[in-house]
Amino acid sequence: MTRHDRKKLVLMRHAEAEHPWGVTDHDRPLHRSGAQDAAAAGRWLLAQGHVPDMILCSSALRARQTCTWVCSVLGDLAPTARLDESLYAAPDARIIAAVNHVPDTVESLLLIGHLPGLRDAALRLATPDSDYDAVMALADGCPTSGLAVLEVPGSWAELDGADARLVDFTVPRPSSGRH
């Protein structure tokens, strides 16, 4: 298969959330800096040519707001996101199962979710020939707004483990100099 025959899977951790008193975990909103980071992630996706054909998003408020900021940058290129209740606090197996149900007409998928399942899914899917630096950076942790980019050589339904090449891991931040 050539590079152009490969599907692209981008697993993104939601942006930084607030911890307001009296709010359930599911209903935690983004922090102001999280909104800026999510927009920066959208700019990175656009600049790298990783515009998704489909977006699967956890139903948690912070994930939905992350998706909104990413899509605001993608503009007219952004597909309508599909919310998936089962992605909230999902383990790696559940995340991979959600990806397995994506139609093969989708060539590029963005999935927005949570730790530890999101990182575990990316590491479980990574083939031995994955980019070493990307694997090490992801294994070291997956900060908020982290993006793991994987190349998928076949059908979404066939993904299970060690069958997608991790080609990049990044944590885009706004160029304002904030760390």
PDB file of N, CA and C in Angstrom, residues 72-113:
ATOM      1  N   SER A  72     -13.862  25.351  14.991  1.00  0.00           N
ATOM      2  CA  SER A  72     -13.934  26.775  14.644  1.00  0.00           C
ATOM      3  C   SER A  72     -12.732  27.175  13.798  1.00  0.00           C
ATOM      4  N   VAL A  73     -11.582  26.549  14.048  1.00  0.00           N
ATOM      5  CA  VAL A  73     -10.383  26.818  13.244  1.00  0.00           C
ATOM      6  C   VAL A  73     -10.485  26.135  11.886  1.00  0.00           C
ATOM      7  N   LEU A  74     -11.000  24.918  11.851  1.00  0.00           N
ATOM      8  CA  LEU A  74     -11.128  24.190  10.587  1.00  0.00           C
ATOM      9  C   LEU A  74     -12.174  24.823   9.672  1.00  0.00           C
ATOM     10  N   GLY A  75     -13.087  25.569  10.259  1.00  0.00           N
ATOM     11  CA  GLY A  75     -14.089  26.290   9.483  1.00  0.00           C
ATOM     12  C   GLY A  75     -14.954  25.370   8.648  1.00  0.00           C
ATOM     13  N   ASP A  76     -15.112  25.711   7.373  1.00  0.00           N
ATOM     14  CA  ASP A  76     -15.975  24.945   6.474  1.00  0.00           C
ATOM     15  C   ASP A  76     -15.457  23.537   6.207  1.00  0.00           C
ATOM     16  N   LEU A  77     -14.195  23.285   6.526  1.00  0.00           N
ATOM     17  CA  LEU A  77     -13.628  21.946   6.324  1.00  0.00           C
ATOM     18  C   LEU A  77     -14.027  20.967   7.421  1.00  0.00           C
ATOM     19  N   ALA A  78     -14.540  21.496   8.532  1.00  0.00           N
ATOM     20  CA  ALA A  78     -14.868  20.656   9.689  1.00  0.00           C
ATOM     21  C   ALA A  78     -16.146  19.854   9.449  1.00  0.00           C
ATOM     22  N   PRO A  79     -16.075  18.544   9.659  1.00  0.00           N
ATOM     23  CA  PRO A  79     -17.299  17.747   9.571  1.00  0.00           C
ATOM     24  C   PRO A  79     -18.123  17.931  10.851  1.00  0.00           C
ATOM     25  N   THR A  80     -19.374  17.566  10.796  1.00  0.00           N
ATOM     26  CA  THR A  80     -20.198  17.596  12.004  1.00  0.00           C
ATOM     27  C   THR A  80     -19.734  16.468  12.923  1.00  0.00           C
ATOM     28  N   ALA A  81     -19.435  16.825  14.166  1.00  0.00           N
ATOM     29  CA  ALA A  81     -18.942  15.830  15.119  1.00  0.00           C
ATOM     30  C   ALA A  81     -20.074  14.907  15.567  1.00  0.00           C
ATOM     31  N   ARG A  82     -19.705  13.671  15.842  1.00  0.00           N
ATOM     32  CA  ARG A  82     -20.643  12.706  16.414  1.00  0.00           C
ATOM     33  C   ARG A  82     -20.265  12.487  17.874  1.00  0.00           C
ATOM     34  N   LEU A  83     -21.199  12.794  18.768  1.00  0.00           N
ATOM     35  CA  LEU A  83     -20.956  12.570  20.190  1.00  0.00           C
ATOM     36  C   LEU A  83     -21.186  11.108  20.505  1.00  0.00           C
ATOM     37  N   ASP A  84     -20.307  10.555  21.336  1.00  0.00           N
ATOM     38  CA  ASP A  84     -20.398   9.150  21.711  1.00  0.00           C
ATOM     39  C   ASP A  84     -20.268   9.054  23.231  1.00  0.00           C
ATOM     40  N   GLU A  85     -21.383   8.759  23.885  1.00  0.00           N
ATOM     41  CA  GLU A  85     -21.410   8.651  25.356  1.00  0.00           C
ATOM     42  C   GLU A  85     -20.398   7.623  25.857  1.00  0.00           C
ATOM     43  N   SER A  86     -20.166   6.583  25.068  1.00  0.00           N
ATOM     44  CA  SER A  86     -19.292   5.498  25.530  1.00  0.00           C
ATOM     45  C   SER A  86     -17.816   5.898  25.549  1.00  0.00           C
ATOM     46  N   LEU A  87     -17.461   7.041  24.945  1.00  0.00           N
ATOM     47  CA  LEU A  87     -16.066   7.484  24.956  1.00  0.00           C
ATOM     48  C   LEU A  87     -15.683   8.208  26.242  1.00  0.00           C
ATOM     49  N   TYR A  88     -16.667   8.582  27.051  1.00  0.00           N
ATOM     50  CA  TYR A  88     -16.371   9.249  28.316  1.00  0.00           C
ATOM     51  C   TYR A  88     -15.729   8.237  29.263  1.00  0.00           C
ATOM     52  N   ALA A  89     -14.490   8.537  29.675  1.00  0.00           N
ATOM     53  CA  ALA A  89     -13.728   7.683  30.596  1.00  0.00           C
ATOM     54  C   ALA A  89     -13.562   6.258  30.054  1.00  0.00           C
ATOM     55  N   ALA A  90     -13.512   6.126  28.745  1.00  0.00           N
ATOM     56  CA  ALA A  90     -13.447   4.807  28.112  1.00  0.00           C
ATOM     57  C   ALA A  90     -12.044   4.210  28.197  1.00  0.00           C
ATOM     58  N   PRO A  91     -11.953   2.900  28.435  1.00  0.00           N
ATOM     59  CA  PRO A  91     -10.659   2.217  28.349  1.00  0.00           C
ATOM     60  C   PRO A  91     -10.262   2.056  26.878  1.00  0.00           C
ATOM     61  N   ASP A  92      -9.032   1.654  26.653  1.00  0.00           N
ATOM     62  CA  ASP A  92      -8.519   1.522  25.283  1.00  0.00           C
ATOM     63  C   ASP A  92      -9.373   0.603  24.417  1.00  0.00           C
ATOM     64  N   ALA A  93      -9.852  -0.496  24.968  1.00  0.00           N
ATOM     65  CA  ALA A  93     -10.652  -1.445  24.182  1.00  0.00           C
ATOM     66  C   ALA A  93     -11.932  -0.794  23.670  1.00  0.00           C
ATOM     67  N   ARG A  94     -12.551   0.045  24.482  1.00  0.00           N
ATOM     68  CA  ARG A  94     -13.792   0.718  24.072  1.00  0.00           C
ATOM     69  C   ARG A  94     -13.503   1.743  22.977  1.00  0.00           C
ATOM     70  N   ILE A  95     -12.376   2.457  23.096  1.00  0.00           N
ATOM     71  CA  ILE A  95     -11.997   3.447  22.086  1.00  0.00           C
ATOM     72  C   ILE A  95     -11.743   2.749  20.748  1.00  0.00           C
ATOM     73  N   ILE A  96     -11.005   1.658  20.788  1.00  0.00           N
ATOM     74  CA  ILE A  96     -10.721   0.918  19.561  1.00  0.00           C
ATOM     75  C   ILE A  96     -12.010   0.345  18.971  1.00  0.00           C
ATOM     76  N   ALA A  97     -12.914  -0.117  19.825  1.00  0.00           N
ATOM     77  CA  ALA A  97     -14.202  -0.632  19.336  1.00  0.00           C
ATOM     78  C   ALA A  97     -14.996   0.466  18.627  1.00  0.00           C
ATOM     79  N   ALA A  98     -14.941   1.697  19.143  1.00  0.00           N
ATOM     80  CA  ALA A  98     -15.638   2.815  18.480  1.00  0.00           C
ATOM     81  C   ALA A  98     -15.028   3.070  17.101  1.00  0.00           C
ATOM     82  N   VAL A  99     -13.702   3.012  17.023  1.00  0.00           N
ATOM     83  CA  VAL A  99     -13.026   3.204  15.739  1.00  0.00           C
ATOM     84  C   VAL A  99     -13.377   2.069  14.781  1.00  0.00           C
ATOM     85  N   ASN A 100     -13.494   0.844  15.299  1.00  0.00           N
ATOM     86  CA  ASN A 100     -13.833  -0.313  14.459  1.00  0.00           C
ATOM     87  C   ASN A 100     -15.173  -0.163  13.736  1.00  0.00           C
ATOM     88  N   HIS A 101     -16.044   0.683  14.260  1.00  0.00           N
ATOM     89  CA  HIS A 101     -17.374   0.861  13.660  1.00  0.00           C
ATOM     90  C   HIS A 101     -17.450   2.027  12.682  1.00  0.00           C
ATOM     91  N   VAL A 102     -16.331   2.676  12.426  1.00  0.00           N
ATOM     92  CA  VAL A 102     -16.297   3.787  11.479  1.00  0.00           C
ATOM     93  C   VAL A 102     -16.365   3.220  10.061  1.00  0.00           C
ATOM     94  N   PRO A 103     -17.191   3.809   9.200  1.00  0.00           N
ATOM     95  CA  PRO A 103     -17.269   3.312   7.809  1.00  0.00           C
ATOM     96  C   PRO A 103     -15.930   3.490   7.088  1.00  0.00           C
ATOM     97  N   ASP A 104     -15.601   2.558   6.226  1.00  0.00           N
ATOM     98  CA  ASP A 104     -14.331   2.619   5.494  1.00  0.00           C
ATOM     99  C   ASP A 104     -14.287   3.744   4.463  1.00  0.00           C
ATOM    100  N   THR A 105     -15.412   4.392   4.222  1.00  0.00           N
ATOM    101  CA  THR A 105     -15.400   5.566   3.347  1.00  0.00           C
ATOM    102  C   THR A 105     -14.697   6.748   4.024  1.00  0.00           C
ATOM    103  N   VAL A 106     -14.571   6.690   5.356  1.00  0.00           N
ATOM    104  CA  VAL A 106     -13.869   7.734   6.109  1.00  0.00           C
ATOM    105  C   VAL A 106     -12.375   7.472   5.984  1.00  0.00           C
ATOM    106  N   GLU A 107     -11.644   8.444   5.462  1.00  0.00           N
ATOM    107  CA  GLU A 107     -10.202   8.287   5.285  1.00  0.00           C
ATOM    108  C   GLU A 107      -9.391   8.911   6.414  1.00  0.00           C
ATOM    109  N   SER A 108      -9.995   9.877   7.125  1.00  0.00           N
ATOM    110  CA  SER A 108      -9.288  10.560   8.204  1.00  0.00           C
ATOM    111  C   SER A 108     -10.254  10.780   9.363  1.00  0.00           C
ATOM    112  N   LEU A 109      -9.896  10.231  10.521  1.00  0.00           N
ATOM    113  CA  LEU A 109     -10.760  10.263  11.699  1.00  0.00           C
ATOM    114  C   LEU A 109     -10.062  10.982  12.848  1.00  0.00           C
ATOM    115  N   LEU A 110     -10.773  11.910  13.475  1.00  0.00           N
ATOM    116  CA  LEU A 110     -10.318  12.552  14.705  1.00  0.00           C
ATOM    117  C   LEU A 110     -11.209  12.058  15.822  1.00  0.00           C
ATOM    118  N   LEU A 111     -10.599  11.524  16.881  1.00  0.00           N
ATOM    119  CA  LEU A 111     -11.342  11.065  18.050  1.00  0.00           C
ATOM    120  C   LEU A 111     -10.862  11.865  19.249  1.00  0.00           C
ATOM    121  N   ILE A 112     -11.776  12.530  19.949  1.00  0.00           N
ATOM    122  CA  ILE A 112     -11.449  13.358  21.114  1.00  0.00           C
ATOM    123  C   ILE A 112     -11.943  12.650  22.362  1.00  0.00           C
ATOM    124  N   GLY A 113     -10.994  12.357  23.272  1.00  0.00           N
ATOM    125  CA  GLY A 113     -11.347  11.593  24.460  1.00  0.00           C
ATOM    126  C   GLY A 113     -10.503  11.941  25.667  1.00  0.00           C
TER     127      GLY A 113
END
